[in-house]
mmCIF file of C-alpha atoms and ligand atoms in Angstrom:
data_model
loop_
_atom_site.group_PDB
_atom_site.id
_atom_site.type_symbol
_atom_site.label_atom_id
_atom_site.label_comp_id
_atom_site.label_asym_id
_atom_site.label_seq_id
_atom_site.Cartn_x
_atom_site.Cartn_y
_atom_site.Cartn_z
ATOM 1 C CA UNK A 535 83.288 17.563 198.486
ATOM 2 C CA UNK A 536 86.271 17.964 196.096
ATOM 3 C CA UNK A 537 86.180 15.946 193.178
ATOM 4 C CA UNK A 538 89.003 14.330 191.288
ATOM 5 C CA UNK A 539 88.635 15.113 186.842
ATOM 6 C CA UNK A 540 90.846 13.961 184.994
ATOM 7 C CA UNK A 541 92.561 16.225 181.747
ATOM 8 C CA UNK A 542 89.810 14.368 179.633
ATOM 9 C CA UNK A 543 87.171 15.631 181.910
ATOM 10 C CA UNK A 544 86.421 11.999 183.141
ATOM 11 C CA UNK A 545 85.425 11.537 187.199
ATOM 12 C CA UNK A 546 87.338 9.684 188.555
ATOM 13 C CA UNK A 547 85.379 7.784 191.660
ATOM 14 C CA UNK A 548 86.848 4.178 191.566
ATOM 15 C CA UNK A 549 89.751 2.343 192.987
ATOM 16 C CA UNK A 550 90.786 -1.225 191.748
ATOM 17 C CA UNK A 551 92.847 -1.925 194.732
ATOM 18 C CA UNK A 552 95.373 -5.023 194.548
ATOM 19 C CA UNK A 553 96.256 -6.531 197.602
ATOM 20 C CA UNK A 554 98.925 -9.258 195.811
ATOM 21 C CA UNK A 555 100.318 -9.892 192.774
ATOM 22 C CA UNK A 556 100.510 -13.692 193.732
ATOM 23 C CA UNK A 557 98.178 -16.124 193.318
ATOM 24 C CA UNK A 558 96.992 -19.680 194.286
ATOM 25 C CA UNK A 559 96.289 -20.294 190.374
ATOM 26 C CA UNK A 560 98.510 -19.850 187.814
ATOM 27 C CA UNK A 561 95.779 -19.367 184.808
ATOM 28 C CA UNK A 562 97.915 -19.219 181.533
ATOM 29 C CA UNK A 563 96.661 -16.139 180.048
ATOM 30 C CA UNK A 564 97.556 -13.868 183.416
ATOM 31 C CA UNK A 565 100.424 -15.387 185.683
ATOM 32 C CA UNK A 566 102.342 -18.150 183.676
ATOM 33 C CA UNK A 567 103.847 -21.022 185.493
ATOM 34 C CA UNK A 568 107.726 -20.592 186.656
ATOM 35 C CA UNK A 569 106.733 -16.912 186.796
ATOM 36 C CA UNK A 570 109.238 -15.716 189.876
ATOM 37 C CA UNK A 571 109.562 -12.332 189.864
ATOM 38 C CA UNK A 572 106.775 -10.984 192.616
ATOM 39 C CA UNK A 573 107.331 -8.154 194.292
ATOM 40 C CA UNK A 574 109.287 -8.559 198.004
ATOM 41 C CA UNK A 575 107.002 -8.072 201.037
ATOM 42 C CA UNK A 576 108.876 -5.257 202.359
ATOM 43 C CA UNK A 577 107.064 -3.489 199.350
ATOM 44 C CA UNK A 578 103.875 -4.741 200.098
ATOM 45 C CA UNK A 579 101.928 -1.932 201.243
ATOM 46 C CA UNK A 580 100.743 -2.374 204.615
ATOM 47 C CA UNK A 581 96.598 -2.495 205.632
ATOM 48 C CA UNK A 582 97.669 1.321 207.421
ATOM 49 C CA UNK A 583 99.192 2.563 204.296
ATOM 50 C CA UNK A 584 96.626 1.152 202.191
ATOM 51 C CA UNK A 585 93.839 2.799 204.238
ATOM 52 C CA UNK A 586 95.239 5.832 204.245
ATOM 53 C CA UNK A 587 95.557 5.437 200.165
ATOM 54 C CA UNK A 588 92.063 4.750 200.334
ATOM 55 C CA UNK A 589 90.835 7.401 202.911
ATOM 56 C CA UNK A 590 92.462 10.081 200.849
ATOM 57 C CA UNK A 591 90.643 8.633 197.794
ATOM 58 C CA UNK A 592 87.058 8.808 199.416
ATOM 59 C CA UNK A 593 87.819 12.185 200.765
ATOM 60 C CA UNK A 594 88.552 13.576 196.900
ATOM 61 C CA UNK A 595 85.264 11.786 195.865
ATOM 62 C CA UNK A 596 85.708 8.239 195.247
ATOM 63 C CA UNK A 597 82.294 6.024 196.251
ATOM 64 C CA UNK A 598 83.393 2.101 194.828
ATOM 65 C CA UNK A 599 86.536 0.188 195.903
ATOM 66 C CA UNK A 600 86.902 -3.036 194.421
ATOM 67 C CA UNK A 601 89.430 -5.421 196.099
ATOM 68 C CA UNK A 602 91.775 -7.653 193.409
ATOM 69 C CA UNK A 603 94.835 -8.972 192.732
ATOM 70 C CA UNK A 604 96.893 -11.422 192.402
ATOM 71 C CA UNK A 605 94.705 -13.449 194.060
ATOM 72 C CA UNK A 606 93.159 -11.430 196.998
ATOM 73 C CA UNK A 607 92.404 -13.832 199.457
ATOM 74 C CA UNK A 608 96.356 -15.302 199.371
ATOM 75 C CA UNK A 609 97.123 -12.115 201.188
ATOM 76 C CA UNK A 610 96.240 -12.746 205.399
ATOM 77 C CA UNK A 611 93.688 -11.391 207.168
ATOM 78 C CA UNK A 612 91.867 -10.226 203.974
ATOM 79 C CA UNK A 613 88.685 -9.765 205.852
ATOM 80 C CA UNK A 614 90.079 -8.095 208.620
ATOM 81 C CA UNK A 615 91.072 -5.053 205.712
ATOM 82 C CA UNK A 616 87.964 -5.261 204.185
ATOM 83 C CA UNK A 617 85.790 -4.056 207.208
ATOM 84 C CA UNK A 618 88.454 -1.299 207.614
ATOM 85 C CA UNK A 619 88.070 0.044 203.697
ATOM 86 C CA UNK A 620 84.500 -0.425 204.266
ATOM 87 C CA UNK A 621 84.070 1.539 207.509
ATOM 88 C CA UNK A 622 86.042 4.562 205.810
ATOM 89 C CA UNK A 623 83.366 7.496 205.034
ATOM 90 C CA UNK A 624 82.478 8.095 201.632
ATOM 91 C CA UNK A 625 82.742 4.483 200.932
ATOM 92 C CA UNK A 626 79.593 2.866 200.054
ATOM 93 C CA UNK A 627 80.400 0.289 197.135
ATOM 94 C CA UNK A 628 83.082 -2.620 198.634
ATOM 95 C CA UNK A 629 83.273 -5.207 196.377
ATOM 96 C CA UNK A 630 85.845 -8.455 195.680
ATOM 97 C CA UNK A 631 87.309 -10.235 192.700
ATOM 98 C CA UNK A 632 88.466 -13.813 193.136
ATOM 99 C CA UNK A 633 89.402 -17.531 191.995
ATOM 100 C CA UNK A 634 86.958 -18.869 194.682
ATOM 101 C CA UNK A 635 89.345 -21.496 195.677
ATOM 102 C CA UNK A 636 89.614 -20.375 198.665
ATOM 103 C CA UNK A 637 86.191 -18.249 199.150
ATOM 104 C CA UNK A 638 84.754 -21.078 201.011
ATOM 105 C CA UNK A 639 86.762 -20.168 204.062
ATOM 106 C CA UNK A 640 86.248 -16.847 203.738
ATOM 107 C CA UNK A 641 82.812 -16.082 202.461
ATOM 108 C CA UNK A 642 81.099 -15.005 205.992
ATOM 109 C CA UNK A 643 83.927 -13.461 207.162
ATOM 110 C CA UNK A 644 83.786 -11.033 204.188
ATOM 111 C CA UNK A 645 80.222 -10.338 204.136
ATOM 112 C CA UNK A 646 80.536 -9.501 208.041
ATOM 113 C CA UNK A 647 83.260 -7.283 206.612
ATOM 114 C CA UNK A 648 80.855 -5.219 204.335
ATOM 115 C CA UNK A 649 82.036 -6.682 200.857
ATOM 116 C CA UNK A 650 78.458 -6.314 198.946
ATOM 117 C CA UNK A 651 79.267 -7.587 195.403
ATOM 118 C CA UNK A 652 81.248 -10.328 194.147
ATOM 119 C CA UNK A 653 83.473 -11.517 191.018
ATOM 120 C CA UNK A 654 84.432 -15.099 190.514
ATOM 121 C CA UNK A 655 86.208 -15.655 187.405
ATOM 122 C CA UNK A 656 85.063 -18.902 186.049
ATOM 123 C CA UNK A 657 86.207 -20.057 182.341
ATOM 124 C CA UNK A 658 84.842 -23.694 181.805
ATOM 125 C CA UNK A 659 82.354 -25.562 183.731
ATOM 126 C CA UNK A 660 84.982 -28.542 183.135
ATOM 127 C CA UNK A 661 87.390 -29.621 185.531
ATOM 128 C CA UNK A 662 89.657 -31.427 183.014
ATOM 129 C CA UNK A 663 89.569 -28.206 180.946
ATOM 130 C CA UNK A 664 89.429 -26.083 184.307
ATOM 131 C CA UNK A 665 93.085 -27.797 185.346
ATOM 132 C CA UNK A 666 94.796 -27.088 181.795
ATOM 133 C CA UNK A 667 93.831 -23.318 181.999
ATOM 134 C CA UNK A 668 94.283 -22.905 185.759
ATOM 135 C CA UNK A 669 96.579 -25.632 187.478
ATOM 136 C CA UNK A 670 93.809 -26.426 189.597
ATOM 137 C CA UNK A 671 90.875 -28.078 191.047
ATOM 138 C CA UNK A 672 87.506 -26.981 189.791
ATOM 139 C CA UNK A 673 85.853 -28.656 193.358
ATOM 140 C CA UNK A 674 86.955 -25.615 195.203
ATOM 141 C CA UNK A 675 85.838 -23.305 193.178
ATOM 142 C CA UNK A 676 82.622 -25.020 193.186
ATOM 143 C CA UNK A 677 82.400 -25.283 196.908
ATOM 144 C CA UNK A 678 83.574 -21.383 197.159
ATOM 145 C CA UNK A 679 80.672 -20.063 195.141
ATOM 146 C CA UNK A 680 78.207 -22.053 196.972
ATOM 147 C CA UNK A 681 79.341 -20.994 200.059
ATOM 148 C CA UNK A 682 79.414 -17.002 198.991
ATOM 149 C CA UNK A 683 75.564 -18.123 197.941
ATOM 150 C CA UNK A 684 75.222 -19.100 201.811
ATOM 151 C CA UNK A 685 76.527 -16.356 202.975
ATOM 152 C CA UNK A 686 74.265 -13.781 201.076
ATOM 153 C CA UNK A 687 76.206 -12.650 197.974
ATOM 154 C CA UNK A 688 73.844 -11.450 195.396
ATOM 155 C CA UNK A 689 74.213 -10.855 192.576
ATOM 156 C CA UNK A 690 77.355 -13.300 191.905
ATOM 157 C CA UNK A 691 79.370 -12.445 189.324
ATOM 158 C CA UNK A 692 80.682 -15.076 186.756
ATOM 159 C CA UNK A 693 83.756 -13.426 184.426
ATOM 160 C CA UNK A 694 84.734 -15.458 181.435
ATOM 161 C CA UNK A 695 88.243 -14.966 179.964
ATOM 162 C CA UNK A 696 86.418 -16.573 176.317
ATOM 163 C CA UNK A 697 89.690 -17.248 173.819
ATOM 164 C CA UNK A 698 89.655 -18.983 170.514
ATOM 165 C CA UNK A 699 90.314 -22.665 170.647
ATOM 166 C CA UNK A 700 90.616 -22.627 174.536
ATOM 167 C CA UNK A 701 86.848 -22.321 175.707
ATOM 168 C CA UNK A 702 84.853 -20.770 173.442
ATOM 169 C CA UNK A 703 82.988 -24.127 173.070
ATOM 170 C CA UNK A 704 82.264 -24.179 176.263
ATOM 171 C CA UNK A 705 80.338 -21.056 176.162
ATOM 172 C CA UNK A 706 76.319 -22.338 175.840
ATOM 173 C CA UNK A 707 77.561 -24.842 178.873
ATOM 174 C CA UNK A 708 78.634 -21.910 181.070
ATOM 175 C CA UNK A 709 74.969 -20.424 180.238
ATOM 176 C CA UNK A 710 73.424 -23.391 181.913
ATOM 177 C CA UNK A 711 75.386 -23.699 184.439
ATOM 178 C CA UNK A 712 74.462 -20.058 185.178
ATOM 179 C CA UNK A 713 71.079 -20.135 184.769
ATOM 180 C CA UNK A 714 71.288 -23.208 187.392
ATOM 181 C CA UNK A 715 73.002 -21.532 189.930
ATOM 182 C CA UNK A 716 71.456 -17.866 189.423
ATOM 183 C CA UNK A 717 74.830 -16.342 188.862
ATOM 184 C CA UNK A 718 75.295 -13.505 186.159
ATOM 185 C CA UNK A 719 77.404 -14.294 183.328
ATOM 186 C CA UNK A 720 80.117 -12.043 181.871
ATOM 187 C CA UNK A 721 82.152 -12.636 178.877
ATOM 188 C CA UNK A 722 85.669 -10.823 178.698
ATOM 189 C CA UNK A 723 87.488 -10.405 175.496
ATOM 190 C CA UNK A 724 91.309 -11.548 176.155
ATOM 191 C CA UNK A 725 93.846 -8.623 176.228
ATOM 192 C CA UNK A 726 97.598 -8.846 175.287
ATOM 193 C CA UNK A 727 99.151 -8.135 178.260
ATOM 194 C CA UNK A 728 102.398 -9.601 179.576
ATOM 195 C CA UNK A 729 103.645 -11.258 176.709
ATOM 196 C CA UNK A 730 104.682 -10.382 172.914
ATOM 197 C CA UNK A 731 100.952 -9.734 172.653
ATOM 198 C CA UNK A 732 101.098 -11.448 169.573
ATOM 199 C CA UNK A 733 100.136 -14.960 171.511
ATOM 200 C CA UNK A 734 96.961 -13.732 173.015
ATOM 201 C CA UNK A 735 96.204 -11.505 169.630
ATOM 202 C CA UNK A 736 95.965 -15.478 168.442
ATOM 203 C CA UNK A 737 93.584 -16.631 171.291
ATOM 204 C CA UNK A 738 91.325 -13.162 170.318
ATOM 205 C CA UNK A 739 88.144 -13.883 169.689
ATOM 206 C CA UNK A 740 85.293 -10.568 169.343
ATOM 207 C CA UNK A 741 82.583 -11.426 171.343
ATOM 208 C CA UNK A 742 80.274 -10.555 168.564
ATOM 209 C CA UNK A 743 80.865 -13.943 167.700
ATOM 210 C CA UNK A 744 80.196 -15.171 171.139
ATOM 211 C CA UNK A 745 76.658 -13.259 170.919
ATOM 212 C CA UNK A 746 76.006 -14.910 167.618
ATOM 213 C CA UNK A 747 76.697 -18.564 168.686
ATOM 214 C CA UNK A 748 74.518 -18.239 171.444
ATOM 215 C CA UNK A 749 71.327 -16.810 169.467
ATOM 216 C CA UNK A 750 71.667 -19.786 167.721
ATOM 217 C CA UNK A 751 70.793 -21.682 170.741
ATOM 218 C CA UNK A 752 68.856 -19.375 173.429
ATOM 219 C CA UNK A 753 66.857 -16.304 172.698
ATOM 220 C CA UNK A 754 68.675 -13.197 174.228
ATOM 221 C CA UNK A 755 66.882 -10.018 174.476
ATOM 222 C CA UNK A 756 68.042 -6.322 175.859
ATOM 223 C CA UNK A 757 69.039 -5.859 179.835
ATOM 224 C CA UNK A 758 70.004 -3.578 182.233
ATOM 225 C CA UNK A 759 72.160 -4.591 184.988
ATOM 226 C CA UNK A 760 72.735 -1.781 187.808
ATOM 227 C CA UNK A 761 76.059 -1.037 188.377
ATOM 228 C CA UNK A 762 77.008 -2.573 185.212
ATOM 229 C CA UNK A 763 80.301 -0.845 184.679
ATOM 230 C CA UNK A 764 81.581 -1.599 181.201
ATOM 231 C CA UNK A 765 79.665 -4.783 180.211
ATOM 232 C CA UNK A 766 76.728 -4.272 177.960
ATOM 233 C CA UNK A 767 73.989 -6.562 179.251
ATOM 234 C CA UNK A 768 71.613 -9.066 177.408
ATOM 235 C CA UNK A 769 68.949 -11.263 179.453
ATOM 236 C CA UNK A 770 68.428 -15.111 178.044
ATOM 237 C CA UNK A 771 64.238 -14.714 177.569
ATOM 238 C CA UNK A 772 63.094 -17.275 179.770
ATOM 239 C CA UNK A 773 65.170 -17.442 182.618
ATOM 240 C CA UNK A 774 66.768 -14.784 185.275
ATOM 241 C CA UNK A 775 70.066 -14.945 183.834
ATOM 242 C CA UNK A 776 71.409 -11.874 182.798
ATOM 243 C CA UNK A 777 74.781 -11.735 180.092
ATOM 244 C CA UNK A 778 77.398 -9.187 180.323
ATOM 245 C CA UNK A 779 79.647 -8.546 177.335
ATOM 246 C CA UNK A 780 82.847 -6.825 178.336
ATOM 247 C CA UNK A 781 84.570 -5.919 175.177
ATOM 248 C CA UNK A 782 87.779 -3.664 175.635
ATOM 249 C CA UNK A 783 88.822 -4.326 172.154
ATOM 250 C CA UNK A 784 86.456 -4.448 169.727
ATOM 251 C CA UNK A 785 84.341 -1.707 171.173
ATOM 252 C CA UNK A 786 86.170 0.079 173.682
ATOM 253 C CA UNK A 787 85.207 1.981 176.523
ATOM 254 C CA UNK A 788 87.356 4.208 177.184
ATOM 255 C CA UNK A 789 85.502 7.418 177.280
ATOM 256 C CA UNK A 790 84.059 6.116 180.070
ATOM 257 C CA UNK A 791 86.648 5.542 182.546
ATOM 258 C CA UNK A 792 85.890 5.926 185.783
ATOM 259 C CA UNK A 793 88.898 4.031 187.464
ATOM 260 C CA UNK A 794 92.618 4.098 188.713
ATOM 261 C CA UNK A 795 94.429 0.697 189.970
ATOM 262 C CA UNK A 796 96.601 0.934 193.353
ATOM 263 C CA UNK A 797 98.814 -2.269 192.891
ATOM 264 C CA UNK A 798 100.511 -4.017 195.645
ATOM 265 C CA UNK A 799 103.977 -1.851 196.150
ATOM 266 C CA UNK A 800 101.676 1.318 196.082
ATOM 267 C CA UNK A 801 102.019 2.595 192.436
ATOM 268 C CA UNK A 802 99.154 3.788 190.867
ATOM 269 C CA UNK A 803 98.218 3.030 187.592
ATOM 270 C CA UNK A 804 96.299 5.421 185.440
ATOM 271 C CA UNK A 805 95.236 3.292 182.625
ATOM 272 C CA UNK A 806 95.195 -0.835 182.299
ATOM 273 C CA UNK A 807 96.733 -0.844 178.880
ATOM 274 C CA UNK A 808 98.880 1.699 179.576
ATOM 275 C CA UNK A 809 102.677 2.383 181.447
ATOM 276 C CA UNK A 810 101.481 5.830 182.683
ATOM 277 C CA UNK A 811 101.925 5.557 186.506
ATOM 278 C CA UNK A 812 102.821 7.008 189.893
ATOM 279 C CA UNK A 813 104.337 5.944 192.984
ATOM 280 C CA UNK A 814 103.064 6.257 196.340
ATOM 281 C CA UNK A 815 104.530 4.036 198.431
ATOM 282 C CA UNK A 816 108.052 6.594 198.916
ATOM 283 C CA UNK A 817 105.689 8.994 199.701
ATOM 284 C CA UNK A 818 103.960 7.081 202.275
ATOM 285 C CA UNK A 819 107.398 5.941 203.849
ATOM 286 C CA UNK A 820 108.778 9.324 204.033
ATOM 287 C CA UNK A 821 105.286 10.464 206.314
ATOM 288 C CA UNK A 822 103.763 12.580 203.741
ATOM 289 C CA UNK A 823 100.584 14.320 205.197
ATOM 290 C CA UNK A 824 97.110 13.838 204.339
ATOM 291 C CA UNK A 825 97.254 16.887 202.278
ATOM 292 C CA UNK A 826 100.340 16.607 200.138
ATOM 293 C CA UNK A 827 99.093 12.760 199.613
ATOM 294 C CA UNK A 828 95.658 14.313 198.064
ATOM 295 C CA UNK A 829 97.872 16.385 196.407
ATOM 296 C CA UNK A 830 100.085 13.615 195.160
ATOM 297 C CA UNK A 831 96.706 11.633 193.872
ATOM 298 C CA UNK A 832 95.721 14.561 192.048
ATOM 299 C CA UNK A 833 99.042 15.266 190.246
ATOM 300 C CA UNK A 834 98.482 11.311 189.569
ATOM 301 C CA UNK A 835 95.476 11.719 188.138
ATOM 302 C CA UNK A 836 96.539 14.122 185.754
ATOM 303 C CA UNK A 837 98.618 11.883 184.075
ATOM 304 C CA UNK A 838 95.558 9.612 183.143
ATOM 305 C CA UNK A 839 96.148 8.853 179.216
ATOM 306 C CA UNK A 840 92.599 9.021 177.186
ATOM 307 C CA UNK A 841 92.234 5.725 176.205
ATOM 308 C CA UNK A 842 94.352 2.337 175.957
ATOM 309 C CA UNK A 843 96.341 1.370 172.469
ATOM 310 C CA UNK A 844 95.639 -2.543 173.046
ATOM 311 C CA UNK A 845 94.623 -2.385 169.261
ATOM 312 C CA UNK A 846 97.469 -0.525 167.566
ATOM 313 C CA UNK A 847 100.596 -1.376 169.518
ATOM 314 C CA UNK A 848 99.930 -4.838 170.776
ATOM 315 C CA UNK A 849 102.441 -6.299 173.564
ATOM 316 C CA UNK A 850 103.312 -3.139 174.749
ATOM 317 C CA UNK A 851 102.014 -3.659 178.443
ATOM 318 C CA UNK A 852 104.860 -5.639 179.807
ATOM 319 C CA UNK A 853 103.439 -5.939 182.830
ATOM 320 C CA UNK A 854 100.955 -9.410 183.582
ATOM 321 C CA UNK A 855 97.267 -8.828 184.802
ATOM 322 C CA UNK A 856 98.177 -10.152 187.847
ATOM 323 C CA UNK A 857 100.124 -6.854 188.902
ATOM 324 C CA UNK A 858 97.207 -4.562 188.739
ATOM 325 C CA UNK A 859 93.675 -6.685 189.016
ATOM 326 C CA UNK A 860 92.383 -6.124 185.524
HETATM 327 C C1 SAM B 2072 93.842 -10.695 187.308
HETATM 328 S S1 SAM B 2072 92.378 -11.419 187.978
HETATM 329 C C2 SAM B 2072 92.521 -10.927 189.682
HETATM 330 C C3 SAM B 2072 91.422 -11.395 190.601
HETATM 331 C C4 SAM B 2072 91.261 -12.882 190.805
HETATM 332 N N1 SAM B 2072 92.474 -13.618 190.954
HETATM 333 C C5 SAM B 2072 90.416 -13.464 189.691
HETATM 334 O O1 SAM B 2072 90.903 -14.294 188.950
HETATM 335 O O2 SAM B 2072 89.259 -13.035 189.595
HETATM 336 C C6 SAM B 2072 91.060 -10.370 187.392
HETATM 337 C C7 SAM B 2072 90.463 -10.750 186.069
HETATM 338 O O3 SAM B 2072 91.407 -10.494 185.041
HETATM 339 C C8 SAM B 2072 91.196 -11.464 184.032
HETATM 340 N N2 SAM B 2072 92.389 -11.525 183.174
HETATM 341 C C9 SAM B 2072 93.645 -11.885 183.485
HETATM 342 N N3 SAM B 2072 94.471 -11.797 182.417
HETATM 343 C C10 SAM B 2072 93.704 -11.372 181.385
HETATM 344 C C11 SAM B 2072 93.942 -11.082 180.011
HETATM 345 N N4 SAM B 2072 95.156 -11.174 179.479
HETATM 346 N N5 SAM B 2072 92.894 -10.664 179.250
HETATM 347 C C12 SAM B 2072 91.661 -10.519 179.790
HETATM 348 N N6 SAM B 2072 91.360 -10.770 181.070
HETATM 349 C C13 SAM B 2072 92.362 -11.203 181.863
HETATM 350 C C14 SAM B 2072 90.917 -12.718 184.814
HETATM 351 O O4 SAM B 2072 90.275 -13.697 184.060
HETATM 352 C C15 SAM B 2072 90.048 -12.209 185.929
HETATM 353 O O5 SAM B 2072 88.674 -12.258 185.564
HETATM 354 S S1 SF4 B 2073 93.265 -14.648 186.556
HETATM 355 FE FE1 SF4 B 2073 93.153 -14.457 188.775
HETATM 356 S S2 SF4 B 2073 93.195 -16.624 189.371
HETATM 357 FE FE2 SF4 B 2073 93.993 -16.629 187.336
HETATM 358 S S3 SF4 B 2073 96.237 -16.458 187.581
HETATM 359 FE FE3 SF4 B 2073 95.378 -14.385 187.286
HETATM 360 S S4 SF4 B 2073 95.172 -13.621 189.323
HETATM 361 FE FE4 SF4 B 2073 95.309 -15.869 189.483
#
């Protein structure tokens, strides 16, 4: 099996695959409201030229896909490319990130389709607080994580976006609903992306403090979490519930890096908080062959930068979230 290494020696065995850059929510932080400027659908890669983006991937080494977007289940027939990226050899870890609203619909379908793990991101149990951040209705959300629990999804996933005068009081809530439901809990630090940078520097919060709020109410002791990724994991003593702290800023993680991001109109991106990048999708139109598009991935890969510069040059990701999945 050939592998793909990047120039800092990192493996590189993980796609974050966006499907859309639109979205059914319009959560402030990622995709703000009146935002127009999506990309046309004749760009849109199609489910052939993603799978053969992905095929080429698993056959230079890569195990995990992780479907995102945008919103991934705006795009149609979701399910329908699921079960084709999970019947590809070599791929053995399909998993989803979503809003939920519309998961109820869909949750069978994609567990017939081979999706094992799942992300809901989830930042305030209330749906008066839920509205201001998202534009939309909590219910649904609600109703699509109970319905993922019906359908088998286990763990569950809970991400929390947790930003200073927003939500962060809403963190020991978001613990209980958690331990209620038996999902897993993961707290994200916000990262200043799309804008000046200077607006979400304002909203930062280090999740140290996050940690030390809640050991003033529950007792958290050391976990492991398999497949944990980048969080760092904490169990609340007492219950199942395990926390994940996911802290690209103050403690990055970038030594690490396992991953590459395919957005929508097929360019690759080498590094979330950085502009490196390569495009596929010409290649794809101009019927490039399965070995000059391995070849293509690999000359990708070796512009991977070593780590991102969130911390010393601020706002300089133009791009929103919502382009390449987080
Ligand atoms: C862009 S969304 C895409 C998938 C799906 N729509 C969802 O919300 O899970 C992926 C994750 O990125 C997070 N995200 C978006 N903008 C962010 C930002 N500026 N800083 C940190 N996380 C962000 C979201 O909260 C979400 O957990
Ligand atoms: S975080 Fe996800 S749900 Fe919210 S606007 Fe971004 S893509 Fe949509």
């Amino acid at each position: 099996m050939q592998q793909l290494t990047d120039p800092f020696g990192r493996r590189i065995e993980y796609v974050r695959l966006s499907v859309t850059d639109r979205c059914d929510l319009r959560c402030f932080y990622c995709l703000p409201k009146g935002f127009k400027d999506f990309e046309p659908p004749e760009h849109w890669l199609s489910f052939d030229e993603i799978e053969r983006v992905i095929a080429a991937f698993a056959r230079l080494g890569t195990r995990r896909v992780r479907i995102t977007g945008g919103e991934p289940l705006v795009r149609k027939d979701l399910p329908a490319l699921a079960a084709r990226l999970g019947a590809l050899p070599g791929i053995d870890d399909l998993s989803l990130s979503t809003n939920a609203v519309q998961l109820a619909r869909h949750a069978v379908a994609l567990r017939e389709a081979g999706v094992r793990r799942l992300n809901v991101s989830l930042d305030t149990p209330d749906p008066e607080r839920f509205r201001e951040i998202t534009g939309g209705r909590l219910e649904k959300v609600i109703d699509g994580l109970q319905a993922a629990r019906d359908a088998g999804f286990s763990p569950i996933k809970i991400n929390m976006v947790v930003m200073k005068g927003v939500n962060d009081d809403d963190v020991e809530a978001m613990v209980e609903f958690c331990i209620e439901h038996g999902y897993t809990l993961r707290f994200i630090e916000t990262m200043p992306m799309g804008d000046t940078g200077r607006e979400a520097n304002a909203r930062y919060l280090p999740l140290s403090v996050v940690r030390e709020r809640l050991e003033r109410r529950f007792d958290l002791v050391p976990g492991v979490m398999p497949g944990g990724g980048p969080a760092r994991y904490l169990r609340v003593a007492g219950s199942e519930l395990r926390l994940g702290f996911i802290t690209p800023l103050s403690q990055h993680f970038c030594e690490t890096c396992n991953r590459v991001r395919l957005s929508v109109d097929g360019t690759l991106y080498l590094c979330l908080g950085q502009d490196h990048r390569f495009e596929l999708r010409p290649l794809l139109r101009a019927g490039v062959s399965d070995q000059a598009l391995e070849a293509a991935i690999r000359e990708a890969i070796a512009l991977k930068p070593e780590r991102h510069e969130f911390n010393d040059k601020p706002g300089q990701v133009a791009r929103f979230m919502s382009m390449t999945g987080g």
